[in-house]
C-alpha positions as semicolon CSV with decimal commas, in nm:
position;residue;x (nm);y (nm);z (nm)
1;G;-1,699;1,563;1,055
2;S;-1,400;1,732;0,896
3;F;-1,178;1,439;1,004
4;Y;-1,317;1,222;0,726
5;K;-1,217;1,477;0,462
6;Y;-0,856;1,386;0,529
7;V;-0,891;1,009;0,539
8;N;-0,695;0,872;0,244
9;Y;-0,905;0,564;0,180
10;D;-0,790;0,291;0,418
11;A;-0,423;0,398;0,429
12;P;-0,248;0,227;0,726
13;P;-0,152;0,441;1,026
14;L;0,220;0,383;1,087
15;L;0,351;0,678;0,882
16;H;0,094;0,912;1,037
17;L;0,199;0,794;1,382
18;M;0,563;0,864;1,293
19;V;0,477;1,219;1,187
20;T;0,274;1,269;1,505
21;F;0,562;1,136;1,717
22;M;0,807;1,378;1,550
23;S;0,570;1,671;1,602
24;I;0,535;1,585;1,971
25;L;0,912;1,545;2,000
26;I;0,989;1,890;1,855
27;K;0,677;2,037;2,022
28;N;0,567;2,191;1,695
29;F;0,432;2,083;1,357
30;N;0,708;2,156;1,108
31;D;0,666;1,982;0,773
32;T;1,034;2,014;0,671
33;Q;1,174;1,880;0,997
34;T;0,919;1,599;0,999
35;L;1,019;1,489;0,649
36;L;1,384;1,470;0,755
37;F;1,282;1,187;0,987
38;F;1,204;0,973;0,681
39;Y;1,554;1,031;0,544
40;V;1,685;0,822;0,837
41;F;1,550;0,512;0,664
42;Y;1,804;0,561;0,380
43;P;2,126;0,520;0,587
44;S;1,949;0,262;0,805
45;L;1,867;0,049;0,501
46;L;2,221;0,078;0,365
47;T;2,366;-0,020;0,704
48;V;2,147;-0,331;0,729
49;F;2,222;-0,418;0,365
50;F;2,598;-0,386;0,420
51;Y;2,606;-0,601;0,734
52;S;2,384;-0,868;0,577
53;L;2,634;-0,899;0,292
54;K;2,929;-0,887;0,530
55;E;2,805;-1,209;0,692
56;K;2,889;-1,393;0,369
57;Y;3,138;-1,177;0,180
58;S;3,445;-0,961;0,233
59;T;3,420;-0,602;0,354
60;N;3,532;-0,453;0,020
61;F;3,285;-0,668;-0,173
62;S;3,001;-0,567;0,061
63;L;3,094;-0,199;0,040
64;F;3,097;-0,210;-0,341
65;F;2,744;-0,349;-0,373
66;T;2,614;-0,125;-0,094
67;F;2,753;0,169;-0,295
68;L;2,583;0,035;-0,610
69;L;2,250;0,039;-0,427
70;A;2,312;0,375;-0,257
71;S;2,418;0,554;-0,577
72;S;2,118;0,449;-0,787
73;Q;1,965;0,780;-0,894
74;N;1,615;0,677;-0,795
75;F;1,730;0,599;-0,440
76;V;1,927;0,923;-0,416
77;R;1,626;1,121;-0,542
78;H;1,382;0,968;-0,297
79;A;1,630;0,978;-0,009
80;G;1,603;1,355;0,000
81;R;1,784;1,512;-0,294
82;Y;1,459;1,590;-0,477
83;D;1,187;1,392;-0,304
84;I;1,134;1,211;0,022
85;G;1,010;0,857;-0,028
86;N;0,771;0,889;0,265
87;G;0,624;0,543;0,231
88;D;0,857;0,368;-0,009
89;L;1,187;0,404;0,175
90;P;1,042;0,280;0,507
91;L;0,875;-0,004;0,319
92;S;1,205;-0,092;0,151
93;Y;1,372;-0,099;0,493
94;F;1,106;-0,319;0,655
95;F;1,090;-0,548;0,349
96;F;1,463;-0,612;0,366
97;L;1,461;-0,670;0,742
98;S;1,173;-0,915;0,699
99;V;1,354;-1,123;0,439
100;F;1,678;-1,116;0,637
101;F;1,517;-1,250;0,955
102;V;1,288;-1,499;0,775
103;Q;1,609;-1,648;0,632
104;K;1,762;-1,646;0,980
105;Y;1,457;-1,828;1,114
106;N;1,479;-2,081;0,834
107;K;1,837;-2,161;0,944
108;K;1,780;-2,145;1,319
109;K;1,422;-2,184;1,444
110;T;1,428;-1,982;1,763
111;L;1,173;-1,756;1,927
112;G;1,405;-1,457;1,881
113;N;1,433;-1,508;1,505
114;I;1,058;-1,551;1,445
115;V;0,985;-1,241;1,658
116;L;1,244;-1,037;1,466
117;A;1,090;-1,160;1,138
118;T;0,730;-1,092;1,241
119;I;0,782;-0,734;1,366
120;P;0,905;-0,589;1,031
121;L;0,643;-0,794;0,843
122;T;0,368;-0,638;1,055
123;C;0,526;-0,292;1,013
124;S;0,530;-0,345;0,635
125;A;0,154;-0,396;0,631
126;L;0,103;-0,088;0,851
127;V;0,322;0,147;0,643
128;K;0,131;0,120;0,314
129;N;-0,125;-0,113;0,162
130;D;0,153;-0,213;-0,080
131;G;0,305;-0,400;0,213
132;V;0,001;-0,618;0,283
133;P;0,071;-0,884;0,011
134;F;0,435;-0,893;0,122
135;A;0,338;-0,938;0,488
136;L;0,087;-1,212;0,409
137;T;0,351;-1,395;0,202
138;G;0,597;-1,367;0,491
139;F;0,347;-1,493;0,750
140;L;0,266;-1,790;0,525
141;I;0,636;-1,875;0,480
142;L;0,695;-1,856;0,857
143;L;0,393;-2,079;0,915
144;I;0,512;-2,342;0,666
145;I;0,868;-2,341;0,809
146;S;0,732;-2,375;1,164
147;L;0,486;-2,654;1,084
148;K;0,751;-2,853;0,896
149;A;0,985;-2,819;1,194
150;K;0,698;-2,894;1,438
151;R;0,739;-2,558;1,612
152;K;0,370;-2,466;1,647
153;W;0,428;-2,283;1,976
154;L;0,655;-2,037;1,796
155;V;0,373;-1,951;1,556
156;A;0,138;-1,893;1,849
157;C;0,388;-1,649;2,006
158;A;0,444;-1,467;1,677
159;M;0,068;-1,427;1,623
160;L;0,059;-1,186;1,919
161;L;0,276;-0,946;1,718
162;I;0,024;-0,940;1,431
163;T;-0,256;-0,804;1,652
164;P;-0,190;-0,436;1,555
165;L;-0,269;-0,527;1,194
166;F;-0,597;-0,696;1,289
167;Y;-0,685;-0,406;1,518
168;W;-0,630;-0,155;1,236
169;K;-0,853;-0,348;0,994
170;F;-1,121;-0,374;1,264
171;F;-1,089;0,000;1,333
172;T;-1,142;0,090;0,964
173;L;-1,452;-0,130;0,949
174;I;-1,628;0,004;1,259
175;N;-1,550;0,364;1,159
176;H;-1,663;0,309;0,797
177;F;-1,343;0,435;0,636
178;P;-1,374;0,482;0,258
179;P;-1,258;0,170;0,074
180;S;-0,973;0,159;-0,175
181;Y;-1,027;0,329;-0,509
182;L;-0,916;0,010;-0,684
183;P;-1,196;-0,210;-0,825
184;F;-1,014;-0,535;-0,742
185;L;-1,262;-0,761;-0,923
186;N;-1,267;-0,558;-1,244
187;I;-0,970;-0,715;-1,424
188;H;-0,871;-0,586;-1,771
189;L;-0,700;-0,889;-1,926
190;N;-0,631;-0,697;-2,248
191;R;-0,378;-0,487;-2,056
192;M;-0,154;-0,783;-1,970
193;P;0,108;-0,747;-2,249
194;G;0,118;-0,366;-2,224
195;V;0,161;-0,367;-1,846
196;A;0,447;-0,618;-1,870
197;V;0,624;-0,409;-2,137
198;Y;0,595;-0,083;-1,944
199;M;0,715;-0,248;-1,622
200;L;1,021;-0,389;-1,798
201;K;1,083;-0,052;-1,963
202;E;1,118;0,107;-1,619
203;M;1,358;-0,166;-1,505
204;F;1,586;-0,091;-1,801
205;N;1,586;0,284;-1,731
206;V;1,962;0,326;-1,680
207;L;1,932;0,695;-1,594
208;R;1,720;0,610;-1,290
209;W;1,874;0,281;-1,185
210;N;2,227;0,263;-1,332
211;F;2,276;-0,107;-1,413
212;L;2,105;-0,232;-1,098
213;W;1,803;-0,402;-1,259
214;I;2,003;-0,521;-1,560
215;F;2,235;-0,704;-1,320
216;I;1,939;-0,841;-1,121
217;L;1,754;-0,968;-1,429
218;S;2,076;-1,118;-1,572
219;S;2,134;-1,310;-1,248
220;I;1,825;-1,525;-1,311
221;V;2,033;-1,763;-1,527
222;F;2,256;-1,840;-1,227
223;I;1,977;-1,937;-0,987
224;K;2,060;-2,242;-0,778
225;E;1,779;-2,401;-0,583
226;T;1,843;-2,356;-0,213
227;K;1,583;-2,300;0,057
228;N;1,691;-1,942;0,128
229;N;1,707;-1,851;-0,241
230;L;1,358;-1,995;-0,280
231;I;1,229;-1,784;0,012
232;V;1,359;-1,459;-0,142
233;F;1,228;-1,560;-0,485
234;I;0,878;-1,621;-0,345
235;F;0,880;-1,282;-0,170
236;V;0,984;-1,100;-0,489
237;I;0,744;-1,284;-0,721
238;S;0,456;-1,228;-0,480
239;Q;0,523;-0,854;-0,455
240;V;0,581;-0,797;-0,828
241;S;0,262;-0,995;-0,901
242;S;0,067;-0,766;-0,667
243;Y;0,196;-0,459;-0,855
244;Y;0,109;-0,623;-1,186
245;Y;-0,243;-0,703;-1,065
246;V;-0,301;-0,343;-0,949
247;Y;-0,218;-0,216;-1,297
248;L;-0,467;-0,462;-1,445
249;V;-0,752;-0,328;-1,229
250;T;-0,665;0,040;-1,190
251;P;-0,930;0,287;-1,311
252;I;-0,647;0,525;-1,406
253;P;-0,501;0,481;-1,759
254;Y;-0,247;0,209;-1,689
255;K;0,040;0,369;-1,886
256;A;0,015;0,689;-1,684
257;H;-0,023;0,489;-1,362
258;I;0,292;0,286;-1,431
259;E;0,495;0,592;-1,536
260;N;0,393;0,779;-1,220
261;S;0,428;0,500;-0,967
262;F;0,639;0,200;-1,075
263;D;0,974;0,373;-1,017
264;R;0,870;0,420;-0,652
265;L;0,739;0,064;-0,623
266;L;1,074;-0,070;-0,742
267;I;1,243;0,113;-0,453
268;Q;1,047;-0,112;-0,219
269;I;1,197;-0,435;-0,356
270;A;1,531;-0,323;-0,504
271;P;1,744;-0,412;-0,196
272;I;1,587;-0,760;-0,170
273;C;1,635;-0,824;-0,542
274;L;1,998;-0,706;-0,536
275;Y;2,070;-0,920;-0,230
276;F;1,910;-1,217;-0,407
277;A;2,110;-1,154;-0,727
278;I;2,439;-1,135;-0,535
279;S;2,355;-1,457;-0,349
280;V;2,293;-1,657;-0,667
281;V;2,581;-1,513;-0,873
282;F;2,866;-1,503;-0,618
283;K;2,981;-1,782;-0,389
284;P;3,017;-1,676;-0,025
285;S;3,373;-1,609;0,084
286;K;3,274;-1,678;0,446
287;I;2,961;-1,811;0,613
288;K;2,837;-1,727;0,958
289;Y;2,519;-1,876;1,096
290;N;2,532;-1,735;1,447
């Protein structure tokens, strides 16, 4: 019926459920008011980012880098000044929460920490398909940490929280939702250098990002091998690789695809990358593990 005209491939349902919830709450469908709900993810992300830094560093230090993230033009634009990053801001929020609690679980292997890590990972996969590689990476990391620590029962408990993701995939199959427009097996290897150049070009776009990505890329020389640094590095490399792969298979001219989408994709991982860069460049002024 007409329902299928509005199915956007196999787009996950969480954002649609949020919009529906807002409409029920205000007892009316109002597009403007509904979009304001997504703005909430901007201050929420900044709050979580600030308090995660405050665990290791001074208040002034944490405020400075939170301001650096908050004032990046691309974040300001998608936080509501010009656009609303409907999927990308929530994804950025859930990505950061995931990494934060996976690190917590790595330090202290409790049921609470693995539950708090699994919930945002599952949400990431249900916000946009962009979040699926990230979620799978996170589940794999949690599994490896648990098996090494011989905490198999924790994995079994956490698996219950992944059931919404399996249910959604099952739902799309039995209802024959249209598949993704991306021909995942049709890889254009000749694009590899061009895709890399255009991706780096966006990272060095000072007008959009201030010096955020320049600082992040410069921090690579300071990397010290610790377990938590390795966890964040794996998350970032996995996600960037998934973006890179999409541009290799996209049926859209890849230059146009990168120019129209990569600035939004970088929003998803910018807080994680900045947090990682700060961790490897600056020594903690205080450490709390509780």
